[in-house]
PDB file of N, CA and C in Angstrom:
ATOM      1  N   MET A   1     -29.269   1.119   8.792  1.00 61.00           N
ATOM      2  CA  MET A   1     -27.904   1.610   8.764  1.00 61.00           C
ATOM      3  C   MET A   1     -27.103   0.928   9.868  1.00 61.00           C
ATOM      4  N   ALA A   2     -25.858   0.637   9.571  1.00 68.00           N
ATOM      5  CA  ALA A   2     -25.005  -0.051  10.529  1.00 68.00           C
ATOM      6  C   ALA A   2     -24.629   0.863  11.683  1.00 68.00           C
ATOM      7  N   SER A   3     -24.439   0.264  12.830  1.00 85.00           N
ATOM      8  CA  SER A   3     -24.028   1.054  13.986  1.00 85.00           C
ATOM      9  C   SER A   3     -22.571   1.487  13.812  1.00 85.00           C
ATOM     10  N   ASN A   4     -22.160   2.423  14.617  1.00 87.00           N
ATOM     11  CA  ASN A   4     -20.789   2.918  14.538  1.00 87.00           C
ATOM     12  C   ASN A   4     -19.780   1.821  14.861  1.00 87.00           C
ATOM     13  N   ALA A   5     -20.103   0.960  15.813  1.00 88.00           N
ATOM     14  CA  ALA A   5     -19.185  -0.113  16.190  1.00 88.00           C
ATOM     15  C   ALA A   5     -19.020  -1.108  15.049  1.00 88.00           C
ATOM     16  N   ALA A   6     -20.116  -1.464  14.410  1.00 90.00           N
ATOM     17  CA  ALA A   6     -20.037  -2.409  13.293  1.00 90.00           C
ATOM     18  C   ALA A   6     -19.291  -1.802  12.114  1.00 90.00           C
ATOM     19  N   LEU A   7     -19.556  -0.537  11.848  1.00 90.00           N
ATOM     20  CA  LEU A   7     -18.854   0.146  10.770  1.00 90.00           C
ATOM     21  C   LEU A   7     -17.366   0.258  11.075  1.00 90.00           C
ATOM     22  N   GLY A   8     -17.020   0.536  12.301  1.00 91.00           N
ATOM     23  CA  GLY A   8     -15.619   0.603  12.712  1.00 91.00           C
ATOM     24  C   GLY A   8     -14.910  -0.731  12.549  1.00 91.00           C
ATOM     25  N   LYS A   9     -15.600  -1.812  12.911  1.00 94.00           N
ATOM     26  CA  LYS A   9     -15.018  -3.150  12.740  1.00 94.00           C
ATOM     27  C   LYS A   9     -14.815  -3.484  11.268  1.00 94.00           C
ATOM     28  N   LEU A  10     -15.759  -3.086  10.441  1.00 93.00           N
ATOM     29  CA  LEU A  10     -15.640  -3.318   9.003  1.00 93.00           C
ATOM     30  C   LEU A  10     -14.460  -2.551   8.413  1.00 93.00           C
ATOM     31  N   ILE A  11     -14.315  -1.294   8.790  1.00 93.00           N
ATOM     32  CA  ILE A  11     -13.197  -0.489   8.301  1.00 93.00           C
ATOM     33  C   ILE A  11     -11.867  -1.045   8.807  1.00 93.00           C
ATOM     34  N   LEU A  12     -11.822  -1.464  10.053  1.00 95.00           N
ATOM     35  CA  LEU A  12     -10.602  -2.042  10.618  1.00 95.00           C
ATOM     36  C   LEU A  12     -10.227  -3.340   9.912  1.00 95.00           C
ATOM     37  N   ALA A  13     -11.202  -4.185   9.638  1.00 96.00           N
ATOM     38  CA  ALA A  13     -10.933  -5.442   8.926  1.00 96.00           C
ATOM     39  C   ALA A  13     -10.429  -5.170   7.512  1.00 96.00           C
ATOM     40  N   ALA A  14     -11.017  -4.193   6.829  1.00 95.00           N
ATOM     41  CA  ALA A  14     -10.564  -3.851   5.478  1.00 95.00           C
ATOM     42  C   ALA A  14      -9.147  -3.294   5.507  1.00 95.00           C
ATOM     43  N   THR A  15      -8.845  -2.464   6.490  1.00 94.00           N
ATOM     44  CA  THR A  15      -7.506  -1.880   6.616  1.00 94.00           C
ATOM     45  C   THR A  15      -6.464  -2.955   6.875  1.00 94.00           C
ATOM     46  N   PHE A  16      -6.744  -3.877   7.793  1.00 96.00           N
ATOM     47  CA  PHE A  16      -5.807  -4.961   8.072  1.00 96.00           C
ATOM     48  C   PHE A  16      -5.621  -5.862   6.853  1.00 96.00           C
ATOM     49  N   SER A  17      -6.689  -6.117   6.126  1.00 96.00           N
ATOM     50  CA  SER A  17      -6.586  -6.954   4.930  1.00 96.00           C
ATOM     51  C   SER A  17      -5.676  -6.322   3.892  1.00 96.00           C
ATOM     52  N   VAL A  18      -5.859  -5.041   3.644  1.00 92.00           N
ATOM     53  CA  VAL A  18      -5.014  -4.343   2.668  1.00 92.00           C
ATOM     54  C   VAL A  18      -3.568  -4.299   3.153  1.00 92.00           C
ATOM     55  N   PHE A  19      -3.364  -4.052   4.440  1.00 92.00           N
ATOM     56  CA  PHE A  19      -2.014  -3.992   4.983  1.00 92.00           C
ATOM     57  C   PHE A  19      -1.297  -5.328   4.830  1.00 92.00           C
ATOM     58  N   PHE A  20      -1.934  -6.437   5.207  1.00 95.00           N
ATOM     59  CA  PHE A  20      -1.286  -7.738   5.112  1.00 95.00           C
ATOM     60  C   PHE A  20      -1.071  -8.163   3.666  1.00 95.00           C
ATOM     61  N   TYR A  21      -1.991  -7.817   2.786  1.00 93.00           N
ATOM     62  CA  TYR A  21      -1.823  -8.089   1.359  1.00 93.00           C
ATOM     63  C   TYR A  21      -0.583  -7.370   0.835  1.00 93.00           C
ATOM     64  N   TYR A  22      -0.444  -6.085   1.174  1.00 91.00           N
ATOM     65  CA  TYR A  22       0.691  -5.300   0.701  1.00 91.00           C
ATOM     66  C   TYR A  22       2.006  -5.819   1.289  1.00 91.00           C
ATOM     67  N   VAL A  23       2.023  -6.137   2.592  1.00 92.00           N
ATOM     68  CA  VAL A  23       3.238  -6.650   3.220  1.00 92.00           C
ATOM     69  C   VAL A  23       3.655  -7.975   2.588  1.00 92.00           C
ATOM     70  N   PHE A  24       2.695  -8.843   2.329  1.00 92.00           N
ATOM     71  CA  PHE A  24       3.028 -10.115   1.686  1.00 92.00           C
ATOM     72  C   PHE A  24       3.576  -9.879   0.288  1.00 92.00           C
ATOM     73  N   TRP A  25       2.976  -8.950  -0.440  1.00 90.00           N
ATOM     74  CA  TRP A  25       3.390  -8.650  -1.811  1.00 90.00           C
ATOM     75  C   TRP A  25       4.801  -8.080  -1.855  1.00 90.00           C
ATOM     76  N   VAL A  26       5.119  -7.162  -0.931  1.00 90.00           N
ATOM     77  CA  VAL A  26       6.395  -6.451  -0.985  1.00 90.00           C
ATOM     78  C   VAL A  26       7.492  -7.156  -0.195  1.00 90.00           C
ATOM     79  N   ALA A  27       7.175  -7.723   0.959  1.00 90.00           N
ATOM     80  CA  ALA A  27       8.212  -8.248   1.846  1.00 90.00           C
ATOM     81  C   ALA A  27       8.386  -9.758   1.795  1.00 90.00           C
ATOM     82  N   VAL A  28       7.380 -10.494   1.379  1.00 90.00           N
ATOM     83  CA  VAL A  28       7.475 -11.952   1.407  1.00 90.00           C
ATOM     84  C   VAL A  28       7.620 -12.544   0.010  1.00 90.00           C
ATOM     85  N   LEU A  29       6.792 -12.116  -0.899  1.00 87.00           N
ATOM     86  CA  LEU A  29       6.756 -12.708  -2.238  1.00 87.00           C
ATOM     87  C   LEU A  29       8.099 -12.670  -2.972  1.00 87.00           C
ATOM     88  N   PRO A  30       8.868 -11.577  -2.911  1.00 85.00           N
ATOM     89  CA  PRO A  30      10.145 -11.587  -3.634  1.00 85.00           C
ATOM     90  C   PRO A  30      11.149 -12.616  -3.118  1.00 85.00           C
ATOM     91  N   PHE A  31      11.001 -13.052  -1.875  1.00 88.00           N
ATOM     92  CA  PHE A  31      11.964 -13.979  -1.290  1.00 88.00           C
ATOM     93  C   PHE A  31      11.488 -15.429  -1.291  1.00 88.00           C
ATOM     94  N   MET A  32      10.312 -15.678  -1.833  1.00 84.00           N
ATOM     95  CA  MET A  32       9.817 -17.053  -1.911  1.00 84.00           C
ATOM     96  C   MET A  32      10.540 -17.780  -3.034  1.00 84.00           C
ATOM     97  N   VAL A  33      10.969 -18.990  -2.752  1.00 79.00           N
ATOM     98  CA  VAL A  33      11.697 -19.777  -3.738  1.00 79.00           C
ATOM     99  C   VAL A  33      10.696 -20.650  -4.490  1.00 79.00           C
ATOM    100  N   ILE A  34       9.973 -20.008  -5.407  1.00 82.00           N
ATOM    101  CA  ILE A  34       9.045 -20.720  -6.266  1.00 82.00           C
ATOM    102  C   ILE A  34       9.176 -20.158  -7.673  1.00 82.00           C
ATOM    103  N   ASP A  35       8.690 -20.901  -8.616  1.00 81.00           N
ATOM    104  CA  ASP A  35       8.741 -20.476 -10.011  1.00 81.00           C
ATOM    105  C   ASP A  35       7.875 -19.231 -10.205  1.00 81.00           C
ATOM    106  N   SER A  36       8.344 -18.305 -11.021  1.00 75.00           N
ATOM    107  CA  SER A  36       7.596 -17.065 -11.234  1.00 75.00           C
ATOM    108  C   SER A  36       6.300 -17.295 -12.003  1.00 75.00           C
ATOM    109  N   LYS A  37       6.083 -18.479 -12.546  1.00 81.00           N
ATOM    110  CA  LYS A  37       4.833 -18.805 -13.237  1.00 81.00           C
ATOM    111  C   LYS A  37       3.822 -19.472 -12.314  1.00 81.00           C
ATOM    112  N   SER A  38       4.121 -19.510 -11.026  1.00 84.00           N
ATOM    113  CA  SER A  38       3.226 -20.135 -10.060  1.00 84.00           C
ATOM    114  C   SER A  38       1.912 -19.360  -9.954  1.00 84.00           C
ATOM    115  N   TRP A  39       0.872 -20.040  -9.502  1.00 89.00           N
ATOM    116  CA  TRP A  39      -0.451 -19.430  -9.387  1.00 89.00           C
ATOM    117  C   TRP A  39      -0.477 -18.282  -8.386  1.00 89.00           C
ATOM    118  N   ILE A  40       0.420 -18.314  -7.406  1.00 87.00           N
ATOM    119  CA  ILE A  40       0.391 -17.275  -6.378  1.00 87.00           C
ATOM    120  C   ILE A  40       0.767 -15.912  -6.945  1.00 87.00           C
ATOM    121  N   TYR A  41       1.606 -15.904  -7.981  1.00 86.00           N
ATOM    122  CA  TYR A  41       1.977 -14.635  -8.604  1.00 86.00           C
ATOM    123  C   TYR A  41       0.811 -14.011  -9.360  1.00 86.00           C
ATOM    124  N   SER A  42      -0.166 -14.801  -9.733  1.00 87.00           N
ATOM    125  CA  SER A  42      -1.326 -14.248 -10.435  1.00 87.00           C
ATOM    126  C   SER A  42      -2.246 -13.464  -9.487  1.00 87.00           C
ATOM    127  N   LEU A  43      -2.042 -13.599  -8.182  1.00 89.00           N
ATOM    128  CA  LEU A  43      -2.856 -12.884  -7.207  1.00 89.00           C
ATOM    129  C   LEU A  43      -2.358 -11.456  -6.952  1.00 89.00           C
ATOM    130  N   PHE A  44      -1.178 -11.125  -7.477  1.00 89.00           N
ATOM    131  CA  PHE A  44      -0.558  -9.838  -7.201  1.00 89.00           C
ATOM    132  C   PHE A  44      -0.192  -9.135  -8.502  1.00 89.00           C
ATOM    133  N   PRO A  45      -0.222  -7.792  -8.495  1.00 89.00           N
ATOM    134  CA  PRO A  45       0.223  -7.047  -9.678  1.00 89.00           C
ATOM    135  C   PRO A  45       1.741  -7.154  -9.843  1.00 89.00           C
ATOM    136  N   PRO A  46       2.279  -6.692 -10.966  1.00 87.00           N
ATOM    137  CA  PRO A  46       3.739  -6.719 -11.142  1.00 87.00           C
ATOM    138  C   PRO A  46       4.445  -5.915 -10.043  1.00 87.00           C
ATOM    139  N   MET A  47       5.669  -6.307  -9.745  1.00 85.00           N
ATOM    140  CA  MET A  47       6.412  -5.698  -8.652  1.00 85.00           C
ATOM    141  C   MET A  47       6.723  -4.221  -8.888  1.00 85.00           C
ATOM    142  N   LYS A  48       6.723  -3.777 -10.146  1.00 85.00           N
ATOM    143  CA  LYS A  48       7.028  -2.370 -10.418  1.00 85.00           C
ATOM    144  C   LYS A  48       5.998  -1.431  -9.801  1.00 85.00           C
ATOM    145  N   PHE A  49       4.808  -1.931  -9.508  1.00 87.00           N
ATOM    146  CA  PHE A  49       3.775  -1.110  -8.889  1.00 87.00           C
ATOM    147  C   PHE A  49       3.867  -1.100  -7.363  1.00 87.00           C
ATOM    148  N   ALA A  50       4.729  -1.895  -6.792  1.00 86.00           N
ATOM    149  CA  ALA A  50       4.802  -2.021  -5.338  1.00 86.00           C
ATOM    150  C   ALA A  50       5.162  -0.714  -4.653  1.00 86.00           C
ATOM    151  N   PHE A  51       5.969   0.109  -5.283  1.00 85.00           N
ATOM    152  CA  PHE A  51       6.355   1.378  -4.673  1.00 85.00           C
ATOM    153  C   PHE A  51       5.771   2.565  -5.417  1.00 85.00           C
ATOM    154  N   PHE A  52       5.360   2.370  -6.644  1.00 85.00           N
ATOM    155  CA  PHE A  52       4.787   3.441  -7.438  1.00 85.00           C
ATOM    156  C   PHE A  52       3.411   3.852  -6.909  1.00 85.00           C
ATOM    157  N   VAL A  53       2.567   2.898  -6.619  1.00 81.00           N
ATOM    158  CA  VAL A  53       1.204   3.188  -6.159  1.00 81.00           C
ATOM    159  C   VAL A  53       1.215   3.919  -4.811  1.00 81.00           C
ATOM    160  N   PRO A  54       1.958   3.464  -3.782  1.00 82.00           N
ATOM    161  CA  PRO A  54       1.983   4.229  -2.523  1.00 82.00           C
ATOM    162  C   PRO A  54       2.599   5.621  -2.691  1.00 82.00           C
ATOM    163  N   ALA A  55       3.577   5.760  -3.576  1.00 85.00           N
ATOM    164  CA  ALA A  55       4.169   7.080  -3.811  1.00 85.00           C
ATOM    165  C   ALA A  55       3.143   8.037  -4.406  1.00 85.00           C
ATOM    166  N   VAL A  56       2.348   7.564  -5.348  1.00 81.00           N
ATOM    167  CA  VAL A  56       1.316   8.409  -5.947  1.00 81.00           C
ATOM    168  C   VAL A  56       0.282   8.805  -4.895  1.00 81.00           C
ATOM    169  N   PHE A  57      -0.141   7.854  -4.070  1.00 79.00           N
ATOM    170  CA  PHE A  57      -1.097   8.179  -3.016  1.00 79.00           C
ATOM    171  C   PHE A  57      -0.501   9.179  -2.020  1.00 79.00           C
ATOM    172  N   GLY A  58       0.783   9.043  -1.714  1.00 79.00           N
ATOM    173  CA  GLY A  58       1.437   9.983  -0.807  1.00 79.00           C
ATOM    174  C   GLY A  58       1.487  11.388  -1.375  1.00 79.00           C
ATOM    175  N   VAL A  59       1.811  11.497  -2.643  1.00 80.00           N
ATOM    176  CA  VAL A  59       1.859  12.819  -3.283  1.00 80.00           C
ATOM    177  C   VAL A  59       0.469  13.438  -3.322  1.00 80.00           C
ATOM    178  N   VAL A  60      -0.523  12.645  -3.645  1.00 77.00           N
ATOM    179  CA  VAL A  60      -1.893  13.162  -3.687  1.00 77.00           C
ATOM    180  C   VAL A  60      -2.337  13.582  -2.291  1.00 77.00           C
ATOM    181  N   LEU A  61      -2.000  12.785  -1.284  1.00 75.00           N
ATOM    182  CA  LEU A  61      -2.381  13.116   0.089  1.00 75.00           C
ATOM    183  C   LEU A  61      -1.694  14.397   0.549  1.00 75.00           C
ATOM    184  N   LEU A  62      -0.375  14.509   0.314  1.00 70.00           N
ATOM    185  CA  LEU A  62       0.335  15.721   0.698  1.00 70.00           C
ATOM    186  C   LEU A  62      -0.169  16.923  -0.087  1.00 70.00           C
ATOM    187  N   GLY A  63      -0.400  16.739  -1.360  1.00 68.00           N
ATOM    188  CA  GLY A  63      -0.879  17.840  -2.188  1.00 68.00           C
ATOM    189  C   GLY A  63      -2.276  18.280  -1.815  1.00 68.00           C
ATOM    190  N   GLY A  64      -3.098  17.375  -1.358  1.00 68.00           N
ATOM    191  CA  GLY A  64      -4.463  17.718  -0.993  1.00 68.00           C
ATOM    192  C   GLY A  64      -4.588  18.341   0.377  1.00 68.00           C
ATOM    193  N   LYS A  65      -3.680  18.014   1.285  1.00 66.00           N
ATOM    194  CA  LYS A  65      -3.788  18.475   2.667  1.00 66.00           C
ATOM    195  C   LYS A  65      -2.924  19.696   2.970  1.00 66.00           C
ATOM    196  N   MET A  66      -1.931  19.975   2.131  1.00 64.00           N
ATOM    197  CA  MET A  66      -1.004  21.062   2.415  1.00 64.00           C
ATOM    198  C   MET A  66      -0.927  22.012   1.235  1.00 64.00           C
ATOM    199  N   ASN A  67      -0.649  23.252   1.540  1.00 65.00           N
ATOM    200  CA  ASN A  67      -0.368  24.176   0.454  1.00 65.00           C
ATOM    201  C   ASN A  67       1.151  24.187   0.206  1.00 65.00           C
ATOM    202  N   ASN A  68       1.605  24.924  -0.780  1.00 64.00           N
ATOM    203  CA  ASN A  68       3.016  24.892  -1.170  1.00 64.00           C
ATOM    204  C   ASN A  68       3.939  25.389  -0.061  1.00 64.00           C
ATOM    205  N   ALA A  69       3.524  26.391   0.701  1.00 67.00           N
ATOM    206  CA  ALA A  69       4.367  26.916   1.774  1.00 67.00           C
ATOM    207  C   ALA A  69       4.579  25.869   2.861  1.00 67.00           C
ATOM    208  N   GLN A  70       3.544  25.114   3.192  1.00 65.00           N
ATOM    209  CA  GLN A  70       3.674  24.084   4.211  1.00 65.00           C
ATOM    210  C   GLN A  70       4.580  22.952   3.732  1.00 65.00           C
ATOM    211  N   ILE A  71       4.473  22.562   2.482  1.00 63.00           N
ATOM    212  CA  ILE A  71       5.335  21.497   1.951  1.00 63.00           C
ATOM    213  C   ILE A  71       6.772  21.973   1.905  1.00 63.00           C
ATOM    214  N   PHE A  72       7.006  23.213   1.495  1.00 67.00           N
ATOM    215  CA  PHE A  72       8.356  23.777   1.454  1.00 67.00           C
ATOM    216  C   PHE A  72       8.965  23.797   2.846  1.00 67.00           C
ATOM    217  N   LYS A  73       8.179  24.219   3.838  1.00 70.00           N
ATOM    218  CA  LYS A  73       8.661  24.287   5.218  1.00 70.00           C
ATOM    219  C   LYS A  73       8.950  22.883   5.765  1.00 70.00           C
ATOM    220  N   LEU A  74       8.178  21.915   5.338  1.00 66.00           N
ATOM    221  CA  LEU A  74       8.350  20.543   5.791  1.00 66.00           C
ATOM    222  C   LEU A  74       9.713  19.996   5.386  1.00 66.00           C
ATOM    223  N   PHE A  75      10.163  20.305   4.182  1.00 68.00           N
ATOM    224  CA  PHE A  75      11.408  19.743   3.667  1.00 68.00           C
ATOM    225  C   PHE A  75      12.622  20.613   3.948  1.00 68.00           C
ATOM    226  N   ILE A  76      12.442  21.884   4.210  1.00 69.00           N
ATOM    227  CA  ILE A  76      13.576  22.785   4.415  1.00 69.00           C
ATOM    228  C   ILE A  76      13.967  22.876   5.888  1.00 69.00           C
ATOM    229  N   VAL A  77      13.002  22.973   6.760  1.00 52.00           N
ATOM    230  CA  VAL A  77      13.309  23.177   8.182  1.00 52.00           C
ATOM    231  C   VAL A  77      13.606  21.897   8.868  1.00 52.00           C
TER     232      VAL A  77
END
């Protein structure tokens, strides 16, 4: 079994990889002046998922960690 330090480094590397992939997809790719049929576009899903997927994860995270009273208080107060 991997040590805690090695496991932590693996999780950190995976987190940074996902973060940079998402930032490139959302913040860089739309402003690149290349043909939309370029090979680089095949590495990323369609842009309509760029905000849909994080929104779904956010709703699931909020719904899983909070009950209705806590969510109501979060938005009202």
